[in-house]
Coordinates of C-alpha atoms in Angstrom, one line a residue:
Chain Y
X1 CA 0.0 0.0 0.0
X2 CA 1.3 3.4 -0.9
X3 CA 0.1 6.8 0.2
X4 CA 1.8 9.5 -1.7
X5 CA 0.4 12.4 0.4
X6 CA -1.1 11.9 3.8
X7 CA -2.9 14.9 5.4
X8 CA -3.6 14.8 9.2
X9 CA -5.9 17.3 10.9
X10 CA -5.4 17.4 14.6
X11 CA -2.1 15.6 14.8
X12 CA -1.7 14.7 18.5
X13 CA -0.8 11.4 20.1
X14 CA -3.2 9.4 17.9
X15 CA -2.5 11.1 14.5
X16 CA 1.2 11.5 15.3
X17 CA 1.5 7.8 16.2
X18 CA -0.1 6.8 12.9
X19 CA 2.3 9.0 11.0
X20 CA 5.3 7.5 12.8
X21 CA 4.0 4.0 12.2
X22 CA 3.5 4.6 8.5
X23 CA 6.9 6.3 8.2
X24 CA 8.5 3.0 9.3
X25 CA 6.8 1.2 6.4
X26 CA 8.5 3.2 3.7
X27 CA 5.1 3.2 1.9
X28 CA 4.4 6.8 2.8
X29 CA 5.4 9.8 0.7
X30 CA 4.7 13.3 2.1
X31 CA 3.0 14.1 5.4
X32 CA 1.1 17.4 5.7
X33 CA -0.4 18.4 9.0
X34 CA -2.9 21.2 9.7
X35 CA -2.0 23.2 12.8
X36 CA -3.4 26.5 14.1
X37 CA -0.2 26.9 16.1
X38 CA 2.6 25.6 13.8
X39 CA 5.2 25.9 16.6
X40 CA 3.7 22.8 18.2
X41 CA 4.8 20.8 15.2
X42 CA 8.4 22.0 15.5
X43 CA 9.9 18.8 17.0
X44 CA 7.9 16.6 14.7
X45 CA 9.2 18.5 11.6
X46 CA 12.8 18.4 13.0
X47 CA 12.5 14.6 13.6
X48 CA 11.4 14.1 10.0
X49 CA 7.9 12.8 11.0
X50 CA 6.1 15.8 9.3
X51 CA 7.1 17.3 6.0
X52 CA 4.8 20.3 5.8
X53 CA 2.7 22.3 8.3
X54 CA -0.2 24.4 7.0
X55 CA -2.5 26.8 8.8
X56 CA -5.3 26.6 6.3
X57 CA -7.4 23.5 5.6
X58 CA -7.3 24.1 1.9
X59 CA -3.5 24.0 1.7
X60 CA -3.4 21.0 4.0
X61 CA -5.6 18.7 1.9
X62 CA -5.2 20.0 -1.7
X63 CA -2.8 17.3 -2.7
X64 CA -3.7 14.6 -0.2
X65 CA -4.6 11.0 -1.1
X66 CA -5.7 10.1 2.4
X67 CA -6.9 12.6 4.9
X68 CA -7.1 11.6 8.6
X69 CA -9.2 13.7 10.9
X70 CA -7.7 13.1 14.3
X71 CA -9.7 15.6 16.3
X72 CA -12.2 15.0 19.1
X73 CA -15.4 13.5 17.8
X74 CA -17.5 16.6 18.1
X75 CA -15.4 18.4 15.5
X76 CA -15.2 15.6 12.9
X77 CA -18.3 16.2 10.9
X78 CA -17.5 19.9 10.5
X79 CA -14.0 19.0 9.2
X80 CA -15.4 16.4 6.8
X81 CA -17.7 19.0 5.2
X82 CA -14.8 21.5 4.9
X83 CA -12.3 19.0 3.6
X84 CA -14.8 18.0 0.8
X85 CA -14.6 21.6 -0.5
X86 CA -10.8 21.5 -0.9
X87 CA -9.7 17.9 -1.5
X88 CA -8.9 16.1 -4.7
X89 CA -11.8 14.0 -6.2
X90 CA -11.2 10.4 -5.0
X91 CA -9.3 11.4 -1.9
X92 CA -10.1 9.1 1.0
X93 CA -11.2 10.7 4.3
X94 CA -11.3 8.9 7.7
X95 CA -11.4 9.8 11.4
X96 CA -10.4 8.4 14.8
X97 CA -13.4 9.4 16.9
X98 CA -14.5 7.2 19.8
X99 CA -18.2 7.8 18.9
X100 CA -19.5 7.1 15.5
X101 CA -23.3 7.6 15.5
X102 CA -23.1 11.3 16.4
X103 CA -20.7 12.0 13.5
X104 CA -22.9 10.1 11.0
X105 CA -26.0 11.9 12.2
X106 CA -24.4 15.3 11.9
X107 CA -23.1 14.6 8.4
X108 CA -26.7 13.5 7.3
X109 CA -28.1 16.7 9.0
X110 CA -25.6 19.0 7.4
X111 CA -24.7 17.4 4.1
X112 CA -27.8 15.3 3.5
X113 CA -25.7 12.1 3.4
X114 CA -22.4 10.5 4.5
X115 CA -19.8 11.0 1.7
X116 CA -18.9 7.8 0.0
X117 CA -15.2 8.4 0.4
X118 CA -15.5 9.0 4.2
X119 CA -14.7 5.8 6.3
X120 CA -15.5 6.3 10.0
X121 CA -12.8 4.7 12.1
X122 CA -11.7 4.2 15.7
X123 CA -8.4 2.9 16.8
X124 CA -8.7 1.3 20.3
X125 CA -5.4 2.6 21.6
X126 CA -3.9 5.4 23.5
X127 CA -1.7 6.3 26.5
X128 CA -2.1 8.7 29.4
X129 CA -0.1 11.3 27.4
X130 CA -1.3 13.6 24.6
X131 CA 0.3 15.7 21.9
X132 CA 2.4 14.8 18.9
X133 CA 5.6 14.8 20.9
X134 CA 4.2 11.8 22.8
X135 CA 3.6 9.9 19.5
X136 CA 4.8 6.3 19.4
X137 CA 5.6 4.4 16.2
X138 CA 4.4 1.1 17.8
X139 CA 1.2 2.4 19.5
X140 CA -1.1 0.4 17.1
X141 CA 0.9 -2.8 17.0
X142 CA -1.4 -5.7 18.1
X143 CA -4.3 -3.2 18.8
X144 CA -7.7 -3.2 17.2
X145 CA -9.1 -0.5 14.9
X146 CA -12.8 -0.6 14.4
X147 CA -14.1 0.8 11.1
X148 CA -17.8 1.4 10.6
X149 CA -18.6 1.7 6.8
X150 CA -22.1 2.7 5.7
X151 CA -24.1 1.1 3.0
X152 CA -22.9 3.7 0.5
X153 CA -19.2 3.7 1.5
X154 CA -16.9 3.0 -1.5
X155 CA -15.2 -0.4 -1.3
X156 CA -11.9 1.2 -2.5
X157 CA -12.0 3.8 0.3
X158 CA -12.7 1.1 2.9
X159 CA -9.8 -1.0 1.5
X160 CA -7.4 2.0 1.6
X161 CA -8.3 2.8 5.3
X162 CA -8.1 -0.9 6.3
X163 CA -4.7 -1.3 4.7
X164 CA -3.4 1.9 6.2
X165 CA -4.2 0.7 9.7
X166 CA -2.9 -2.8 9.0
X167 CA 0.4 -1.2 7.8
X168 CA 0.6 0.5 11.2
X169 CA 0.4 -2.9 12.9
X170 CA -3.3 -3.0 13.9
X171 CA -6.0 -5.6 13.3
X172 CA -9.0 -4.0 11.5
X173 CA -12.5 -5.1 12.4
X174 CA -15.7 -4.0 10.7
X175 CA -18.9 -3.2 12.7
X176 CA -22.0 -1.2 12.1
X177 CA -22.2 2.2 13.7
X178 CA -24.8 1.4 16.4
X179 CA -23.0 -1.8 17.4
X180 CA -19.7 0.2 17.7
X181 CA -21.3 2.8 20.0
X182 CA -23.0 0.1 22.1
X183 CA -19.8 -1.9 22.5
X184 CA -17.8 1.2 23.4
X185 CA -20.5 2.3 25.8
X186 CA -20.2 -1.0 27.6
X187 CA -16.4 -1.4 27.6
X188 CA -15.2 2.1 28.0
X189 CA -17.9 4.8 28.6
X190 CA -19.8 3.0 31.4
X191 CA -16.7 2.0 33.3
X192 CA -15.4 5.6 33.1
X193 CA -18.6 7.2 34.4
X194 CA -18.8 4.6 37.2
X195 CA -15.3 5.4 38.3
X196 CA -15.9 9.2 38.2
X197 CA -19.1 8.6 40.4
X198 CA -17.2 6.5 42.9
X199 CA -14.4 9.0 43.3
X200 CA -16.9 11.8 43.8
X201 CA -18.8 9.8 46.4
X202 CA -15.6 8.8 48.4
X203 CA -14.3 12.3 48.2
X204 CA -17.4 13.5 50.2
X205 CA -16.8 11.0 53.1
X206 CA -15.7 12.5 56.4
X207 CA -12.9 10.0 56.4
X208 CA -11.7 11.1 52.9
X209 CA -8.1 11.2 53.9
X210 CA -8.2 7.6 55.3
X211 CA -10.2 6.6 52.2
X212 CA -7.5 7.7 49.8
X213 CA -4.6 6.7 52.1
X214 CA -5.7 3.1 52.6
X215 CA -7.0 2.6 49.1
X216 CA -5.8 -0.8 48.1
X217 CA -5.5 -2.2 44.6
X218 CA -9.2 -2.3 44.0
X219 CA -10.0 1.4 44.4
X220 CA -6.6 2.5 43.0
X221 CA -7.2 0.6 39.7
X222 CA -10.7 1.7 39.6
X223 CA -10.0 5.4 40.2
X224 CA -7.1 5.7 37.7
X225 CA -9.6 6.1 34.9
X226 CA -11.3 8.9 36.8
X227 CA -8.1 10.9 36.1
X228 CA -8.9 11.2 32.4
X229 CA -9.7 14.5 30.7
X230 CA -13.1 15.8 32.0
X231 CA -13.8 17.7 28.8
X232 CA -13.3 14.6 26.7
X233 CA -15.6 12.6 28.9
X234 CA -18.3 15.4 28.9
X235 CA -18.2 15.2 25.1
X236 CA -18.4 11.4 25.0
X237 CA -21.4 11.4 27.4
X238 CA -23.1 14.0 25.2
X239 CA -22.2 12.3 21.9
X240 CA -23.1 8.8 23.0
X241 CA -25.8 9.7 25.5
X242 CA -28.4 7.2 24.3
X243 CA -26.3 4.1 24.6
X244 CA -24.7 5.3 27.9
X245 CA -28.1 6.2 29.4
X246 CA -29.5 2.8 28.5
X247 CA -26.5 0.9 30.0
X248 CA -26.5 3.1 33.1
X249 CA -30.1 2.4 33.6
X250 CA -29.6 -1.4 33.4
X251 CA -26.6 -1.1 35.8
X252 CA -28.6 0.8 38.4
X253 CA -31.3 -1.9 38.3
X254 CA -28.6 -4.5 38.8
X255 CA -27.1 -2.7 41.7
X256 CA -30.6 -2.3 43.3
X257 CA -31.0 -6.0 43.1
X258 CA -27.5 -6.6 44.5
X259 CA -28.2 -4.2 47.3
X260 CA -31.3 -6.2 48.3
X261 CA -29.3 -9.3 48.5
X262 CA -26.7 -7.7 50.7
X263 CA -29.3 -6.0 53.0
X264 CA -31.3 -9.2 53.4
X265 CA -28.1 -11.3 53.8
X266 CA -29.0 -13.6 51.0
X267 CA -25.9 -15.8 51.1
X268 CA -26.8 -18.0 48.2
X269 CA -27.9 -15.1 46.0
X270 CA -24.6 -13.3 46.6
X271 CA -22.5 -16.4 45.9
X272 CA -24.4 -17.0 42.6
X273 CA -24.0 -13.4 41.6
X274 CA -20.2 -13.4 42.3
X275 CA -19.6 -16.8 40.8
X276 CA -21.4 -15.9 37.6
X277 CA -19.3 -12.8 37.2
X278 CA -16.0 -14.6 37.9
X279 CA -16.9 -17.3 35.4
X280 CA -17.7 -14.8 32.6
X281 CA -14.6 -12.8 33.3
X282 CA -12.2 -15.7 33.5
X283 CA -13.6 -17.2 30.3
X284 CA -12.5 -14.1 28.4
X285 CA -9.4 -12.9 30.0
X286 CA -6.4 -14.8 31.2
Chain D
X1 CA 11.1 -7.4 69.8
X2 CA 11.3 -11.1 70.5
X3 CA 8.6 -13.7 70.1
X4 CA 9.8 -17.0 71.6
X5 CA 6.9 -19.0 70.3
X6 CA 4.5 -17.8 67.5
X7 CA 1.4 -19.9 66.8
X8 CA -0.5 -19.4 63.5
X9 CA -3.9 -20.7 62.9
X10 CA -4.8 -20.8 59.2
X11 CA -1.3 -20.3 57.8
X12 CA -1.9 -19.4 54.1
X13 CA -0.5 -16.5 52.1
X14 CA -1.1 -13.9 54.8
X15 CA 0.0 -15.9 57.8
X16 CA 2.8 -17.6 55.9
X17 CA 4.2 -14.3 54.7
X18 CA 4.1 -12.9 58.3
X19 CA 6.1 -16.0 59.4
X20 CA 8.7 -15.5 56.6
X21 CA 9.1 -11.8 57.3
X22 CA 9.6 -12.4 61.1
X23 CA 12.0 -15.2 60.4
X24 CA 14.2 -12.7 58.5
X25 CA 14.4 -10.5 61.6
X26 CA 16.0 -13.2 63.8
X27 CA 13.7 -12.1 66.6
X28 CA 11.5 -15.1 66.3
X29 CA 12.0 -18.4 68.1
X30 CA 9.7 -21.3 67.3
X31 CA 6.8 -21.3 64.9
X32 CA 3.9 -23.7 65.4
X33 CA 1.0 -23.9 62.9
X34 CA -2.4 -25.5 63.2
X35 CA -3.4 -27.5 60.2
X36 CA -6.2 -30.0 59.7
X37 CA -4.2 -31.4 56.7
X38 CA -0.6 -31.3 57.9
X39 CA 0.6 -32.4 54.4
X40 CA -0.1 -28.9 53.1
X41 CA 2.6 -27.6 55.4
X42 CA 5.2 -30.0 54.0
X43 CA 7.2 -27.5 51.9
X44 CA 7.0 -24.8 54.6
X45 CA 8.5 -27.2 57.2
X46 CA 11.2 -28.4 54.7
X47 CA 12.1 -24.8 54.0
X48 CA 12.5 -24.1 57.7
X49 CA 9.6 -21.6 57.8
X50 CA 7.6 -23.7 60.2
X51 CA 9.0 -25.7 63.1
X52 CA 6.0 -27.7 64.2
X53 CA 2.6 -28.6 62.8
X54 CA -0.2 -29.6 65.1
X55 CA -3.7 -30.9 64.3
X56 CA -5.3 -29.8 67.6
X57 CA -5.7 -26.2 68.7
X58 CA -4.6 -27.1 72.3
X59 CA -1.2 -28.4 71.1
X60 CA -0.8 -25.4 68.8
X61 CA -1.2 -22.6 71.3
X62 CA -0.2 -24.1 74.6
X63 CA 3.4 -22.6 74.6
X64 CA 2.6 -19.6 72.3
X65 CA 3.5 -16.0 73.3
X66 CA 1.7 -14.6 70.3
X67 CA -1.2 -16.3 68.4
X68 CA -2.2 -15.1 65.0
X69 CA -5.6 -16.2 63.7
X70 CA -5.2 -15.9 59.9
X71 CA -8.5 -17.5 58.9
X72 CA -11.4 -15.9 57.0
X73 CA -13.2 -13.3 59.3
X74 CA -16.2 -15.5 59.9
X75 CA -14.1 -18.0 61.8
X76 CA -12.1 -15.6 63.9
X77 CA -14.4 -15.2 66.9
X78 CA -14.8 -18.9 67.3
X79 CA -11.1 -19.5 67.2
X80 CA -10.5 -16.7 69.8
X81 CA -12.9 -18.3 72.2
X82 CA -11.3 -21.7 71.7
X83 CA -7.7 -20.3 71.9
X84 CA -8.6 -18.7 75.3
X85 CA -9.3 -22.2 76.8
X86 CA -5.8 -23.4 75.9
X87 CA -3.3 -20.6 75.8
X88 CA -0.9 -19.3 78.5
X89 CA -2.2 -16.4 80.6
X90 CA -0.8 -13.3 79.1
X91 CA -0.5 -14.7 75.5
X92 CA -1.4 -12.1 72.9
X93 CA -4.0 -13.0 70.3
X94 CA -4.5 -11.1 67.0
X95 CA -6.2 -11.7 63.7
X96 CA -5.9 -10.5 60.1
X97 CA -9.6 -10.3 59.1
X98 CA -10.8 -7.7 56.6
X99 CA -13.9 -6.9 58.6
X100 CA -13.7 -6.0 62.3
X101 CA -17.2 -5.1 63.5
X102 CA -18.6 -8.6 62.9
X103 CA -15.8 -10.2 64.9
X104 CA -16.2 -7.8 67.8
X105 CA -19.9 -8.3 67.9
X106 CA -19.7 -12.0 67.9
X107 CA -17.1 -12.0 70.7
X108 CA -19.5 -9.9 72.8
X109 CA -22.4 -12.2 71.9
X110 CA -20.5 -15.4 72.8
X111 CA -18.0 -14.4 75.5
X112 CA -19.8 -11.3 76.9
X113 CA -16.8 -9.1 76.1
X114 CA -13.7 -8.8 73.9
X115 CA -10.7 -10.3 75.6
X116 CA -8.2 -7.8 76.7
X117 CA -5.3 -9.7 75.1
X118 CA -7.0 -9.8 71.7
X119 CA -6.0 -7.1 69.3
X120 CA -8.1 -7.0 66.1
X121 CA -5.8 -6.4 63.1
X122 CA -6.0 -6.1 59.3
X123 CA -2.9 -6.1 57.0
X124 CA -3.8 -4.3 53.7
X125 CA -1.8 -6.6 51.5
X126 CA -2.2 -9.7 49.4
X127 CA -1.6 -11.1 46.0
X128 CA -3.8 -13.0 43.6
X129 CA -2.4 -16.2 44.9
X130 CA -3.2 -18.1 48.1
X131 CA -1.7 -20.9 50.3
X132 CA 1.4 -20.9 52.4
X133 CA 3.5 -22.0 49.4
X134 CA 2.8 -18.6 47.8
X135 CA 4.1 -16.7 51.0
X136 CA 6.5 -13.8 50.4
X137 CA 8.9 -12.5 53.0
X138 CA 8.5 -9.0 51.8
X139 CA 4.7 -8.9 51.3
X140 CA 4.2 -6.3 54.1
X141 CA 7.1 -4.1 53.4
X142 CA 5.8 -0.6 52.9
X143 CA 2.2 -1.7 53.4
X144 CA -0.3 -0.6 56.0
X145 CA -1.7 -2.7 58.9
X146 CA -4.7 -1.3 60.6
X147 CA -5.2 -2.3 64.2
X148 CA -8.5 -1.6 65.9
X149 CA -8.0 -1.8 69.7
X150 CA -11.0 -1.5 72.0
X151 CA -11.3 0.6 75.2
X152 CA -10.3 -2.5 77.3
X153 CA -7.5 -3.7 75.1
X154 CA -4.3 -4.1 77.1
X155 CA -1.6 -1.6 76.1
X156 CA 1.1 -4.2 76.3
X157 CA -0.8 -6.5 73.9
X158 CA -1.3 -3.6 71.5
X159 CA 2.4 -2.8 71.6
X160 CA 3.4 -6.4 70.9
X161 CA 1.1 -6.7 67.8
X162 CA 2.2 -3.3 66.6
X163 CA 5.9 -4.2 66.9
X164 CA 5.3 -7.5 65.3
X165 CA 3.9 -5.9 62.1
X166 CA 6.6 -3.2 62.2
X167 CA 9.2 -5.9 62.3
X168 CA 7.6 -7.4 59.2
X169 CA 8.1 -4.1 57.4
X170 CA 4.6 -2.6 57.7
X171 CA 3.3 0.8 58.9
X172 CA 0.8 0.3 61.7
X173 CA -2.2 2.6 62.0
X174 CA -4.8 2.6 64.7
X175 CA -8.5 3.2 64.0
X176 CA -11.7 2.4 65.7
X177 CA -13.7 -0.6 64.6
X178 CA -16.5 1.2 62.8
X179 CA -14.1 3.6 61.0
X180 CA -12.1 0.6 59.8
X181 CA -15.2 -1.1 58.4
X182 CA -16.4 2.2 56.7
X183 CA -13.1 2.9 55.1
X184 CA -12.8 -0.7 53.9
X185 CA -16.3 -0.6 52.5
X186 CA -15.4 2.5 50.6
X187 CA -12.0 1.5 49.3
X188 CA -12.4 -2.2 48.7
X189 CA -15.8 -3.7 49.3
X190 CA -17.8 -1.2 47.2
X191 CA -15.4 -1.2 44.2
X192 CA -15.5 -5.0 44.2
X193 CA -19.3 -5.3 44.2
X194 CA -19.4 -2.6 41.4
X195 CA -17.0 -4.6 39.3
X196 CA -18.9 -7.8 39.8
X197 CA -22.1 -6.1 38.8
X198 CA -20.5 -4.6 35.7
X199 CA -19.1 -7.9 34.5
X200 CA -22.5 -9.6 35.0
X201 CA -24.3 -6.9 33.1
X202 CA -21.9 -7.0 30.1
X203 CA -21.9 -10.8 30.0
X204 CA -25.6 -10.6 29.3
X205 CA -25.2 -8.3 26.3
X206 CA -26.0 -9.9 22.9
X207 CA -22.6 -8.6 21.7
X208 CA -20.8 -10.2 24.7
X209 CA -18.0 -11.6 22.5
X210 CA -17.3 -8.1 21.1
X211 CA -17.6 -6.6 24.5
X212 CA -14.8 -8.7 26.0
X213 CA -12.8 -8.7 22.8
X214 CA -12.6 -4.9 22.5
X215 CA -12.4 -4.2 26.2
X216 CA -9.8 -1.5 26.5
X217 CA -7.9 -0.6 29.6
X218 CA -10.9 0.8 31.3
X219 CA -13.0 -2.3 31.5
X220 CA -10.0 -4.6 31.8
X221 CA -8.7 -2.9 35.0
X222 CA -12.2 -2.7 36.3
X223 CA -13.0 -6.3 35.7
X224 CA -9.8 -7.8 37.1
X225 CA -11.1 -7.4 40.7
X226 CA -14.2 -9.4 39.6
X227 CA -11.9 -12.4 39.3
X228 CA -11.5 -12.6 43.1
X229 CA -12.8 -15.5 45.2
X230 CA -16.7 -15.4 45.2
X231 CA -16.9 -17.2 48.6
X232 CA -14.7 -14.6 50.2
X233 CA -16.7 -11.8 48.7
X234 CA -20.0 -13.4 49.8
X235 CA -18.6 -13.5 53.3
X236 CA -17.4 -9.9 53.2
X237 CA -20.8 -8.7 52.0
X238 CA -22.5 -10.6 54.8
X239 CA -20.0 -9.6 57.4
X240 CA -20.0 -5.9 56.6
X241 CA -23.5 -5.6 55.2
X242 CA -24.5 -2.5 57.0
X243 CA -21.6 -0.3 55.7
X244 CA -21.8 -1.8 52.2
X245 CA -25.6 -1.4 51.9
X246 CA -25.2 2.3 53.0
X247 CA -22.5 3.1 50.5
X248 CA -24.2 1.2 47.7
X249 CA -27.4 3.2 48.4
X250 CA -25.5 6.5 48.2
X251 CA -23.8 5.3 45.0
X252 CA -27.1 4.4 43.4
X253 CA -28.4 7.9 44.2
X254 CA -25.3 9.5 42.7
X255 CA -25.6 7.4 39.5
X256 CA -29.3 8.4 39.2
X257 CA -28.3 12.0 39.3
X258 CA -25.5 11.4 36.7
X259 CA -27.9 9.5 34.5
X260 CA -30.2 12.5 34.5
X261 CA -27.4 14.8 33.5
X262 CA -26.5 12.5 30.6
X263 CA -30.1 12.0 29.4
X264 CA -30.8 15.7 29.5
X265 CA -27.4 16.5 27.9
X266 CA -26.4 18.8 30.8
X267 CA -23.0 19.8 29.5
X268 CA -22.0 22.0 32.4
X269 CA -23.3 19.6 35.0
X270 CA -21.3 16.7 33.4
X271 CA -18.1 18.8 33.2
X272 CA -18.5 19.9 36.8
X273 CA -19.0 16.2 37.9
X274 CA -15.9 14.9 36.0
X275 CA -13.7 17.8 37.0
X276 CA -14.5 17.4 40.7
X277 CA -13.6 13.7 40.5
X278 CA -10.4 14.3 38.7
X279 CA -9.4 17.0 41.1
X280 CA -10.1 14.8 44.1
X281 CA -8.3 11.8 42.6
X282 CA -5.2 13.7 41.4
X283 CA -4.9 15.4 44.8
X284 CA -4.4 12.1 46.5
X285 CA -2.6 9.9 43.9
X286 CA 0.3 10.8 41.7

């Protein structure tokens, strides 16, 4: 697979790591990134990761064969619409947003349809760090990228995006948009909101100092994810509110039932509940 | 600090690691352990950790200066009562149970009071493994042991238990019984039941294979604690049911409020909620 010119909009950890991974394949020509503050790209240019930094979208995408929109999900649809005005015909557009339904809905609302050359994508990878200077050439090795093509998505565009991520070392999996958002709500969004809620509750206890001081592995692991970026999680909750609300509702019902078992000292019910969870968990993870 | 004869009842990972740590201090004379199946102690005897294995409680504790009851919490009060019938006058008794209120209440119910030479204790340490063969001499180094003396606890007994754990490398902290159980409910028991409930919910999703396959860091960390021993967690929920029920109730209320914010797309409310949690968390952990 060859990409003569790759354009990246919002080149931070995710976009930068993709650039670095593709650089290592020697199947990549020029890399142009869009940056409102070009100084931030200084090190990336010096290190040879990025060839060209542009401050206008038109100049960024005019020659690009593949355009990766690596911004937060809320900005993706707007950039897709703007990119379409300036890119070559046949250029492939993709994104890395962690929510897909919101992007698709906004494209339909603003453009009337989802462009055939736009392939929604989501690499399941990241680190605690951000910014292009934290980019890692092996971030995607062995990780999964979910792509959610629509019925009108061009097969060639899908193939290009798939091969791009495979070249970066990832396994590419296809899912429909709603399934993606439900799976992410379950595996990522729900755990995060539960962790935030737990930390908030414990921080209100009168013994808060003891609570944090004696936090053993359980709470420490649990709470680490409550250290993520609040703005990002606000946007994820807004963007995927239907799936998250639904799962939170089921979770509350499950906790109410568990609470009854504890309050009534239902030994057998508690054992069944814990055994079922352990069995499911151990069947899937080592 | 010198202990001429240490007796351990229920010498598994926790009791065995204490024996190994004290062995390294050279301030320990003989170690006698109580075991219904003495074969299990074979390796520990061979390695010189244990000097003597007894199958009756009387023979185990008769010469002991310090007696550590390292059984599950539900068995502690029964063993304390039985040990009292056979031990030397002045022998110090302690335990390692993760719940303290239940033990104290049962002692008051059965003996009429908590013996003055019994010092309730709880080392906040462990590994995924169990059994004396998994014992580690440095398990307690840098960890906390909470002791919960009662108003009638003898100062000398408290000092002996404190020095014993300090010799094993731990920091010893004193708390009252109710405070201990509330802090543990918050930092350990609540996170565990939340994790079990999450795993159960996700295991019922029609996309269960995808859910576990695409589980990113968030869910993986979260679910690891749902792999703990179901019998132990049933007993903890029964033993500390009041504190856990109370915290679970507050947590459900908090989730209901969060769910309203998500369903109504309350951007500011969500941002405040997440920012508050991140701030509390980051203030206490690096």
